[in-house]
Coordinates of C-alpha atoms in Angstrom, one line a residue:
M1 CA 0.0 0.0 0.0
Q2 CA 3.0 2.3 0.5
I3 CA 3.6 2.6 -3.2
L4 CA 0.2 4.1 -3.8
S5 CA -0.2 7.9 -3.6
W6 CA -2.9 9.3 -1.4
Q7 CA -4.6 10.6 -4.6
L8 CA -4.7 7.1 -6.1
R9 CA -5.9 5.6 -2.8
D10 CA -8.8 8.1 -2.8
R11 CA -9.7 7.2 -6.3
L12 CA -9.6 3.5 -5.7
A13 CA -11.6 3.9 -2.4
F14 CA -14.2 6.1 -4.3
L15 CA -14.6 3.4 -7.0
L16 CA -15.0 0.7 -4.4
L17 CA -17.6 2.6 -2.4
V18 CA -19.6 3.6 -5.5
S19 CA -19.5 -0.1 -6.7
C20 CA -20.6 -1.2 -3.3
A21 CA -23.4 1.4 -3.2
G22 CA -24.6 0.3 -6.7
L23 CA -24.7 -3.3 -5.5
A24 CA -26.6 -2.3 -2.4
V25 CA -29.1 -0.3 -4.3
M26 CA -29.7 -3.2 -6.7
V27 CA -30.4 -5.4 -3.7
L28 CA -33.1 -2.9 -2.6
V29 CA -34.8 -2.5 -6.0
A30 CA -34.3 -5.9 -7.7
P31 CA -35.7 -8.7 -5.6
W32 CA -34.5 -11.2 -8.2
L33 CA -30.9 -10.4 -7.4
V34 CA -29.3 -13.1 -5.2
I35 CA -25.9 -12.7 -3.7
G36 CA -24.1 -15.6 -2.2
Q37 CA -22.4 -14.8 1.1
P38 CA -23.7 -11.1 1.3
V39 CA -21.9 -10.5 4.6
L40 CA -18.5 -11.3 3.0
V41 CA -19.2 -9.4 -0.2
F42 CA -20.3 -6.2 1.4
S43 CA -17.9 -6.3 4.3
G44 CA -15.0 -7.1 2.0
L45 CA -15.7 -4.1 -0.3
L46 CA -16.1 -1.7 2.7
L47 CA -13.0 -3.0 4.5
A48 CA -10.9 -2.5 1.4
A49 CA -12.2 1.1 1.0
V50 CA -11.5 1.8 4.7
M51 CA -8.0 0.5 4.4
L52 CA -7.4 2.8 1.4
L53 CA -8.9 5.8 3.1
G54 CA -6.9 5.3 6.3
R55 CA -7.5 8.0 8.9
K56 CA -10.0 9.8 6.7
S57 CA -12.5 7.0 7.6
L58 CA -12.1 7.8 11.3
R59 CA -14.1 11.0 11.6
R60 CA -16.8 12.0 14.0
P61 CA -20.1 11.1 12.3
P62 CA -22.4 14.0 11.5
I63 CA -25.8 14.2 13.1
S64 CA -27.4 13.6 9.7
L65 CA -25.9 10.1 9.7
F66 CA -28.1 9.2 12.7
L67 CA -31.2 10.4 10.7
A68 CA -30.1 8.0 7.9
V69 CA -29.8 5.2 10.4
I70 CA -33.4 5.8 11.6
A71 CA -34.7 5.9 8.0
A72 CA -32.9 2.7 7.3
V73 CA -34.4 1.0 10.3
L74 CA -37.9 2.1 9.2
A75 CA -37.2 0.8 5.7
L76 CA -35.9 -2.6 6.7
P77 CA -39.2 -4.5 7.1
F78 CA -40.5 -3.2 3.8
V79 CA -37.2 -4.2 2.0
V80 CA -37.5 -7.7 3.4
V81 CA -41.1 -8.0 2.3
Y82 CA -40.3 -6.6 -1.1
R83 CA -37.4 -9.0 -1.6
A84 CA -39.5 -12.0 -0.5
F85 CA -42.7 -11.3 -2.3
G86 CA -41.7 -9.0 -5.2
E87 CA -44.0 -6.3 -4.0
V88 CA -45.2 -4.5 -0.8
D89 CA -48.9 -5.0 -0.4
M90 CA -49.4 -2.2 2.1
I91 CA -52.9 -3.2 2.9
S92 CA -51.7 -6.7 3.9
F93 CA -48.7 -5.2 5.8
L94 CA -50.9 -2.9 7.9
F95 CA -53.4 -5.6 8.6
H96 CA -50.8 -8.1 9.8
A97 CA -49.2 -5.3 11.9
K98 CA -52.3 -5.3 14.0
A99 CA -53.7 -8.8 13.6
G100 CA -50.3 -10.5 13.9
I101 CA -48.6 -13.4 12.3
T102 CA -48.9 -15.8 15.3
G103 CA -46.7 -18.9 14.8
V104 CA -44.8 -17.5 11.8
S105 CA -41.0 -17.4 12.5
P106 CA -38.8 -14.6 11.0
W107 CA -36.4 -17.4 10.4
M108 CA -38.5 -18.3 7.3
L109 CA -37.2 -15.2 5.7
R110 CA -33.6 -15.3 7.0
D111 CA -32.0 -15.0 3.6
E112 CA -34.0 -11.9 2.7
I113 CA -33.4 -10.4 6.2
L114 CA -29.6 -11.0 6.0
I115 CA -29.1 -9.5 2.5
S116 CA -31.5 -6.5 3.3
L117 CA -29.5 -5.8 6.5
C118 CA -26.2 -6.0 4.6
A119 CA -27.5 -3.6 1.9
L120 CA -28.9 -1.0 4.2
I121 CA -25.9 -1.0 6.6
S122 CA -23.6 -0.7 3.6
I123 CA -25.6 2.3 2.3
I124 CA -25.3 4.0 5.7
L125 CA -21.6 3.4 6.0
I126 CA -20.9 4.4 2.3
S127 CA -22.7 7.7 2.8
Y128 CA -20.6 8.3 5.9
L129 CA -17.3 7.4 4.1
L130 CA -18.1 9.3 1.0
S131 CA -19.0 12.4 3.0
S132 CA -15.3 12.8 3.7
W133 CA -15.1 14.3 0.2
P134 CA -16.0 18.0 0.5
K135 CA -18.5 18.0 -2.3
L136 CA -20.3 15.0 -0.8
R137 CA -20.4 16.2 2.8
H138 CA -24.2 16.3 2.8
L139 CA -24.5 12.8 1.5
P140 CA -25.8 11.2 4.8
L141 CA -28.7 13.8 4.8
L142 CA -29.5 13.1 1.2
T143 CA -29.4 9.3 1.9
A144 CA -31.8 9.8 4.8
A145 CA -34.2 11.9 2.6
L146 CA -34.1 9.3 -0.2
L147 CA -34.8 6.4 2.3
V148 CA -37.8 8.3 3.7
L149 CA -39.2 9.4 0.4
S150 CA -38.9 5.9 -1.1
N151 CA -40.4 4.2 2.0
P152 CA -43.5 2.3 0.8
F153 CA -45.6 3.6 3.6
V154 CA -44.8 7.2 2.7
V155 CA -45.4 6.4 -1.0
F156 CA -48.7 4.7 -0.1
Q157 CA -49.9 7.7 1.9
A158 CA -48.8 10.1 -0.8
K159 CA -50.8 8.2 -3.4
L160 CA -53.9 8.2 -1.2
L161 CA -53.6 12.0 -0.8
L162 CA -52.6 13.1 -4.2
Q163 CA -54.1 10.7 -6.8
P164 CA -57.6 11.5 -8.0
V165 CA -60.4 9.3 -6.8
P166 CA -63.9 9.2 -8.2
D167 CA -66.6 10.3 -5.7
V168 CA -68.1 6.8 -5.1
D169 CA -69.6 5.8 -1.8
L170 CA -69.0 2.1 -1.6
A171 CA -70.5 1.9 1.9
A172 CA -73.9 2.8 0.4
T173 CA -73.6 0.0 -2.2
V174 CA -72.9 -2.9 0.1
V175 CA -75.8 -5.3 -0.3
T176 CA -76.8 -7.5 2.7
P177 CA -78.0 -10.6 0.9
Q178 CA -81.0 -12.7 1.8
I179 CA -81.6 -16.2 0.5
A180 CA -84.7 -18.3 0.2
E181 CA -84.8 -21.8 1.6
N182 CA -83.6 -24.6 -0.7
P183 CA -85.8 -27.7 -0.3
L184 CA -82.7 -30.0 -1.0
P185 CA -79.7 -28.0 0.0
P186 CA -76.4 -29.4 -1.3
D187 CA -73.5 -30.6 0.8
I188 CA -70.5 -28.3 0.2
V189 CA -66.7 -28.7 0.4
Y190 CA -64.9 -25.4 0.0
I191 CA -61.2 -25.8 -0.6
Y192 CA -58.8 -22.8 -0.7
L193 CA -55.8 -23.8 -2.7
E194 CA -53.0 -21.6 -1.4
G195 CA -51.6 -19.4 -4.2
L196 CA -52.8 -21.7 -6.9
D197 CA -53.8 -19.1 -9.5
R198 CA -54.5 -19.7 -13.2
R199 CA -50.8 -19.4 -14.2
F200 CA -50.5 -23.0 -13.1
L201 CA -52.9 -24.0 -15.9
D202 CA -50.2 -23.2 -18.4
P203 CA -48.6 -26.5 -19.4
D204 CA -45.4 -24.7 -20.3
I205 CA -45.1 -23.5 -16.7
A206 CA -46.5 -26.4 -14.7
P207 CA -47.4 -29.4 -16.9
E208 CA -48.4 -31.9 -14.2
T209 CA -50.4 -29.3 -12.2
A210 CA -52.1 -28.0 -15.4
K211 CA -53.2 -31.5 -16.3
V212 CA -54.9 -32.0 -12.9
L213 CA -56.5 -28.6 -13.0
R214 CA -57.8 -29.2 -16.5
T215 CA -59.3 -32.5 -15.4
L216 CA -61.1 -30.8 -12.5
E217 CA -62.3 -28.1 -14.8
A218 CA -63.8 -30.7 -17.1
Q219 CA -66.0 -31.9 -14.2
G220 CA -67.7 -28.6 -13.8
L221 CA -67.7 -24.8 -14.2
S222 CA -64.6 -22.6 -14.3
F223 CA -64.2 -18.8 -14.3
T224 CA -61.3 -17.5 -16.3
D225 CA -61.1 -13.8 -15.5
V226 CA -61.3 -13.3 -11.7
R227 CA -58.9 -10.5 -10.8
Q228 CA -57.4 -9.4 -7.5
V229 CA -58.5 -6.0 -6.3
A230 CA -57.0 -4.1 -3.3
G231 CA -57.7 -5.7 0.0
T232 CA -58.0 -9.2 -1.3
G233 CA -54.4 -10.2 -1.9
W234 CA -53.5 -12.4 1.1
S235 CA -55.1 -15.5 2.6
I236 CA -57.6 -14.2 5.1
A237 CA -58.5 -11.3 2.8
G238 CA -59.2 -13.7 -0.1
M239 CA -61.4 -15.7 2.2
V240 CA -63.3 -12.6 3.4
A241 CA -63.7 -11.4 -0.2
S242 CA -65.0 -14.7 -1.5
Q243 CA -67.3 -15.5 1.4
C244 CA -68.5 -11.9 2.2
G245 CA -68.1 -9.9 -1.0
V246 CA -66.0 -7.2 0.7
P247 CA -62.3 -6.4 0.8
L248 CA -60.4 -6.6 4.1
L249 CA -58.9 -3.2 4.6
P250 CA -57.3 -1.5 7.6
R251 CA -59.3 1.3 9.2
G252 CA -58.0 4.8 9.3
Y253 CA -54.7 4.6 7.3
L254 CA -53.2 7.8 8.7
K255 CA -54.0 6.8 12.2
R256 CA -52.9 3.3 11.5
E257 CA -56.0 1.9 13.3
V258 CA -56.0 -1.4 11.6
T259 CA -58.9 -3.2 13.2
E260 CA -60.6 -2.8 16.5
S261 CA -60.0 -6.5 17.3
V262 CA -59.5 -9.8 15.6
A263 CA -59.4 -11.9 18.7
D264 CA -63.1 -12.7 19.1
R265 CA -65.3 -10.8 16.7
F266 CA -64.0 -10.6 13.2
L267 CA -65.8 -8.4 10.7
P268 CA -69.2 -8.7 12.5
G269 CA -70.8 -5.9 10.5
V270 CA -71.1 -7.9 7.3
T271 CA -73.2 -10.9 6.3
C272 CA -71.1 -13.8 4.9
L273 CA -71.6 -17.3 3.5
G274 CA -71.5 -18.9 6.9
D275 CA -74.2 -16.6 8.3
L276 CA -76.5 -17.4 5.4
L277 CA -76.0 -21.2 5.4
G278 CA -76.1 -21.2 9.2
G279 CA -79.6 -19.8 8.9
Q280 CA -80.4 -22.7 6.6
G281 CA -79.4 -25.2 9.3
Y282 CA -76.0 -26.1 7.9
R283 CA -73.4 -27.9 9.9
Q284 CA -70.2 -25.8 9.3
T285 CA -66.6 -26.7 10.0
F286 CA -63.3 -25.1 9.1
V287 CA -59.9 -26.9 8.9
M288 CA -56.4 -25.4 8.6
G289 CA -52.9 -26.4 9.5
A290 CA -51.8 -23.1 10.9
E291 CA -52.3 -21.8 14.5
A292 CA -55.8 -20.7 15.3
Q293 CA -54.7 -17.2 16.1
F294 CA -52.9 -16.6 12.8
A295 CA -54.3 -13.4 11.2
G296 CA -57.6 -13.9 13.1
T297 CA -58.6 -16.7 10.6
V298 CA -60.5 -18.9 13.1
A299 CA -62.1 -15.9 14.7
F300 CA -63.5 -15.0 11.2
Y301 CA -65.2 -18.3 10.7
L302 CA -66.5 -18.6 14.3
T303 CA -67.9 -15.1 14.1
H304 CA -69.8 -16.1 11.0
R305 CA -71.7 -19.1 12.4
Y306 CA -69.2 -21.9 11.8
Q307 CA -69.8 -24.2 14.7
K308 CA -66.3 -25.8 14.7
A309 CA -62.8 -24.9 13.7
I310 CA -59.8 -27.3 13.7
A311 CA -56.3 -25.7 13.7
Q312 CA -52.8 -26.9 14.4
K313 CA -53.0 -27.4 18.1
D314 CA -56.3 -29.3 17.8
M315 CA -54.5 -31.9 15.8
T316 CA -52.4 -32.9 18.7
A317 CA -55.5 -34.7 20.1
I318 CA -56.0 -36.5 16.9
F319 CA -52.6 -37.8 15.7
P320 CA -49.7 -39.5 17.5
P321 CA -46.6 -37.4 18.3
E322 CA -44.5 -39.2 15.7
E323 CA -46.9 -38.4 12.9
L324 CA -47.3 -34.8 14.1
A325 CA -43.5 -34.4 14.0
K326 CA -43.3 -35.7 10.5
A327 CA -46.1 -33.3 9.4
S328 CA -44.7 -30.3 11.1
V329 CA -43.1 -27.5 9.0
V330 CA -41.9 -24.6 11.1
W331 CA -45.2 -23.2 12.2
F332 CA -48.0 -25.4 10.8
S333 CA -49.0 -29.0 9.9
D334 CA -48.8 -30.0 6.3
D335 CA -51.6 -30.2 3.8
Q336 CA -51.6 -34.0 3.9
M337 CA -52.6 -33.8 7.6
V338 CA -55.1 -31.1 6.9
Y339 CA -56.7 -33.3 4.3
D340 CA -56.6 -36.3 6.7
V341 CA -58.6 -34.2 9.2
A342 CA -60.9 -33.1 6.4
R343 CA -61.7 -36.7 5.5
M344 CA -62.5 -37.4 9.2
E345 CA -64.8 -34.4 9.4
F346 CA -66.4 -35.3 6.0
A347 CA -67.2 -38.9 7.3
D348 CA -68.8 -37.4 10.5
A349 CA -70.8 -35.0 8.4
L350 CA -72.1 -37.9 6.2
A351 CA -73.6 -39.5 9.3
D352 CA -75.4 -36.2 10.2
N353 CA -78.8 -35.5 8.7
R354 CA -78.0 -31.8 8.3
P355 CA -76.5 -30.4 5.1
F356 CA -72.9 -29.4 5.7
L357 CA -70.3 -26.9 4.6
L358 CA -66.7 -28.1 5.1
T359 CA -64.1 -25.4 4.4
I360 CA -60.4 -26.3 4.1
A361 CA -57.4 -24.0 3.9
T362 CA -54.1 -25.2 2.4
I363 CA -50.5 -23.8 2.4
G364 CA -48.3 -25.7 -0.1
P365 CA -47.6 -23.5 -3.1
H366 CA -47.6 -20.2 -1.1
G367 CA -44.8 -18.8 -3.2
V368 CA -42.3 -17.6 -0.5
P369 CA -41.5 -20.1 0.7
N370 CA -43.4 -23.2 -0.5
Y371 CA -44.0 -26.4 1.4
L372 CA -44.1 -30.1 0.5
S373 CA -46.3 -32.5 2.4
R374 CA -44.8 -35.8 3.6
Q375 CA -46.0 -37.9 0.7
C376 CA -44.1 -35.6 -1.7
S377 CA -40.8 -35.4 0.1
S378 CA -37.9 -37.8 -0.4
D379 CA -37.7 -38.8 3.3
G380 CA -41.3 -38.6 4.4
Q381 CA -40.8 -35.4 6.4
A382 CA -42.8 -32.3 5.5
V383 CA -40.3 -29.6 4.3
H384 CA -40.2 -26.1 2.9
T385 CA -38.9 -25.6 -0.6
K386 CA -38.2 -22.8 -3.1
D387 CA -39.7 -24.9 -5.9
V388 CA -43.2 -23.5 -6.3
I389 CA -43.9 -25.7 -9.3
E390 CA -43.2 -28.9 -7.3
A391 CA -45.3 -27.6 -4.3
A392 CA -48.2 -26.9 -6.7
R393 CA -47.9 -30.4 -8.2
C394 CA -47.9 -31.9 -4.7
L395 CA -51.0 -30.0 -3.6
T396 CA -53.1 -30.6 -6.8
G397 CA -52.3 -34.3 -6.8
M398 CA -53.6 -34.6 -3.2
T399 CA -56.6 -32.4 -4.0
E400 CA -57.6 -34.5 -7.0
Q401 CA -57.5 -37.6 -4.8
L402 CA -59.4 -35.9 -2.0
V403 CA -62.2 -34.8 -4.4
A404 CA -62.5 -38.4 -5.9
D405 CA -62.5 -40.0 -2.4
M406 CA -65.2 -37.6 -1.1
Q407 CA -67.3 -38.1 -4.2
D408 CA -67.1 -41.9 -3.8
S409 CA -67.9 -41.7 -0.1
H410 CA -70.9 -39.4 -0.7
R411 CA -72.3 -41.7 -3.4
R412 CA -72.0 -44.7 -1.2
S413 CA -73.7 -42.9 1.8
G414 CA -77.0 -42.7 -0.1
R415 CA -77.5 -39.0 1.0
P416 CA -80.2 -37.3 -1.2
N417 CA -78.2 -34.0 -1.3
E418 CA -75.9 -33.2 -4.1
L419 CA -72.2 -32.9 -3.2
R420 CA -70.6 -29.7 -4.5
F421 CA -67.0 -28.5 -4.5
I422 CA -65.7 -25.0 -4.6
L423 CA -62.0 -25.0 -5.5
Q424 CA -60.3 -21.6 -5.6
S425 CA -57.0 -19.8 -5.0
D426 CA -57.1 -17.6 -1.9
H427 CA -54.9 -15.0 -3.7
L428 CA -52.4 -14.8 -6.5
N429 CA -49.2 -16.7 -5.9
H430 CA -46.3 -14.8 -4.3
G431 CA -43.6 -16.6 -6.2
H432 CA -42.5 -13.7 -8.3
Q433 CA -39.3 -15.2 -9.5
A434 CA -40.8 -18.5 -10.8
L435 CA -44.0 -17.2 -12.4
P436 CA -44.7 -14.6 -15.2
D437 CA -46.0 -11.2 -14.1
D438 CA -48.3 -10.8 -17.1
P439 CA -51.6 -9.5 -15.7
K440 CA -53.4 -11.4 -18.4
L441 CA -52.1 -14.7 -16.8
A442 CA -52.1 -13.7 -13.1
L443 CA -55.8 -14.4 -12.4
N444 CA -57.4 -16.2 -9.6
L445 CA -58.6 -19.8 -9.9
L446 CA -62.3 -20.6 -9.4
I447 CA -63.6 -24.1 -10.3
L448 CA -67.1 -25.3 -9.3
V449 CA -67.6 -29.1 -9.4
G450 CA -70.8 -31.0 -8.8
G451 CA -73.5 -29.1 -10.6
R452 CA -75.1 -29.7 -14.0
E453 CA -72.3 -28.1 -15.9
R454 CA -69.5 -30.1 -17.5
D455 CA -66.4 -28.5 -18.9
V456 CA -68.0 -25.0 -19.1
S457 CA -66.0 -21.8 -18.7
V458 CA -67.2 -18.3 -17.9
A459 CA -65.0 -15.5 -19.3
R460 CA -66.9 -12.6 -17.7
T461 CA -64.5 -10.2 -15.9
G462 CA -64.9 -10.1 -12.1
T463 CA -62.9 -9.9 -8.9
M464 CA -62.7 -11.9 -5.7
L465 CA -65.6 -9.8 -4.5
D466 CA -67.9 -11.3 -7.1
V467 CA -67.2 -14.9 -6.0
F468 CA -69.6 -14.6 -3.1
P469 CA -72.8 -14.0 -5.0
T470 CA -71.6 -16.3 -7.8
V471 CA -71.2 -19.2 -5.4
L472 CA -74.6 -18.6 -3.8
D473 CA -76.2 -18.5 -7.2
W474 CA -74.5 -21.8 -8.2
L475 CA -75.4 -23.5 -4.9
G476 CA -79.1 -22.9 -5.5
F477 CA -79.4 -19.9 -3.1
P478 CA -79.7 -17.0 -5.6
V479 CA -79.7 -13.6 -4.0
S480 CA -82.1 -10.8 -4.9
G481 CA -80.8 -8.8 -7.8
G482 CA -77.8 -11.1 -8.1
K483 CA -75.8 -9.0 -5.7
A484 CA -74.1 -9.6 -2.3
G485 CA -71.7 -7.4 -0.5
L486 CA -70.0 -5.4 -3.3
G487 CA -70.1 -8.4 -5.6
V488 CA -72.2 -9.3 -8.6
S489 CA -73.0 -12.8 -9.6
L490 CA -71.0 -13.8 -12.7
L491 CA -73.8 -16.2 -13.6
S492 CA -76.5 -13.5 -13.6
P493 CA -76.3 -11.4 -16.8
D494 CA -79.1 -9.1 -15.6
A495 CA -77.5 -8.3 -12.3
G496 CA -75.6 -5.3 -13.7
D497 CA -71.9 -4.5 -14.1
T498 CA -69.3 -5.7 -11.7
L499 CA -67.0 -3.1 -10.2
I500 CA -64.1 -4.1 -12.5
E501 CA -66.4 -3.7 -15.5
T502 CA -67.2 -0.2 -14.4
W503 CA -63.7 1.0 -13.4
D504 CA -60.3 -0.1 -14.5
M505 CA -58.1 -1.8 -11.9
P506 CA -55.9 1.1 -10.7
V507 CA -59.0 3.4 -10.3
L508 CA -60.9 0.6 -8.6
D509 CA -58.0 0.0 -6.2
R510 CA -58.0 3.7 -5.2
I511 CA -61.8 3.7 -4.8
V512 CA -61.7 0.7 -2.5
M513 CA -58.7 1.9 -0.4
T514 CA -60.2 5.4 0.3
N515 CA -63.8 4.3 1.3
M516 CA -63.2 4.4 5.0
P517 CA -66.9 4.8 6.1
M518 CA -67.6 1.4 4.7
F519 CA -64.9 -0.3 6.8
E520 CA -66.1 1.5 9.9
K521 CA -69.4 -0.1 9.2
L522 CA -68.0 -3.6 8.6
W523 CA -65.9 -3.6 11.8
E524 CA -68.7 -2.1 14.0
G525 CA -69.2 -4.3 17.0
S526 CA -65.8 -6.0 16.9
H527 CA -65.0 -5.1 20.5

């Protein structure tokens, strides 16, 4: 190092720091960028620059540097989410900030957390080191300002305040549905196929999964243009939209009052599928492999007249410890165990004279990460995987078998009721790296099996909000005017336009996100 002049050292240090800054910025804005050993890469570049700078790197940090540190800390959770999911769904973020993610370990996103930390720490240190150049002395302050202005929460609030929104009172258009008695109500199995959107129907993307889904479509009625509007893009939100016809949005964005409570009373101000079928004497059960408290999911179903909910802890009383251990993946039981429980509940329901609704939530092809059930892993242990295509293949194979088994059992039971299946994605898949982003392909799955239709598709444009009245219509419980919640039945041509047929998606998203009076109404009584 002695043979290098101070001027040359400064130039080399400057180049190293700029290169490191460029790499750090790429980490923040390009979620597809993966760096092996990020700690070694970033620390190596910074250490080399410090050695070249010598004493110039040992200065008293300016106050503005501490502002940059605060801004980086506030940005960290959003950077992690962006790298993991390819986007920051602020509605989902704010909801989970209040409702919680009980049972979910941050360790699941350890790679994203590590590389995000390395990038943000590097940006802070680089701004400090480069500020030793007189022309760059205000760089820490500029860095703090850029981190604040690019923070997704700030951008989100700015859009709400600055972008034009049509004067539409959604609260006044929410329809509380009423249904007539069906003399022979069908038995219903409602399966939420985690993240299994219509991109998996492309044989070039997922050939085995596409084959199974096409087989299921051939048995019934499918909808090919169900889009994802704001407030419906995560699991519980997709369930609320499809069973209640409303989006699940936080209350009071600026005050960050997400919900009054999700512990006991979940969205009590709206009438949902469970409320309507409960009034028709249905036996209603919900099964999932996650913890009961996760995102208030069980609270939602119990609030809306489901009599029974089975979650992860409940399974300890059903299965031996060895089987539970094999089925356990970090914070939940695998889909194979969930389907085993569903089979038990289905058998019990067949012995009951009441019509029944059995709702099942899966987890496999979540997107980030994904999970393989025991029967799909090499060693019989449920595991997480980055391969969303394999996770989808695993889930659809088990689902096809479940549907066939239940159809056979129902036939042999001699029950007079029809058996109907609702198979749908709860939201679009989060696997942004493995799946195309084309909005023409990124559409929600909805397949209805068991009615008169065979291999029929409906191309009418709708959203998850329209699933609720559509399902009621198909089940033989048509609602007055073909409307329920904010949805319009896609099977009722005379019911009027759907919201997405009236407004394009960006405008509709803004309309939904700014109609706070409606959500005050929906959450009324949740204390």
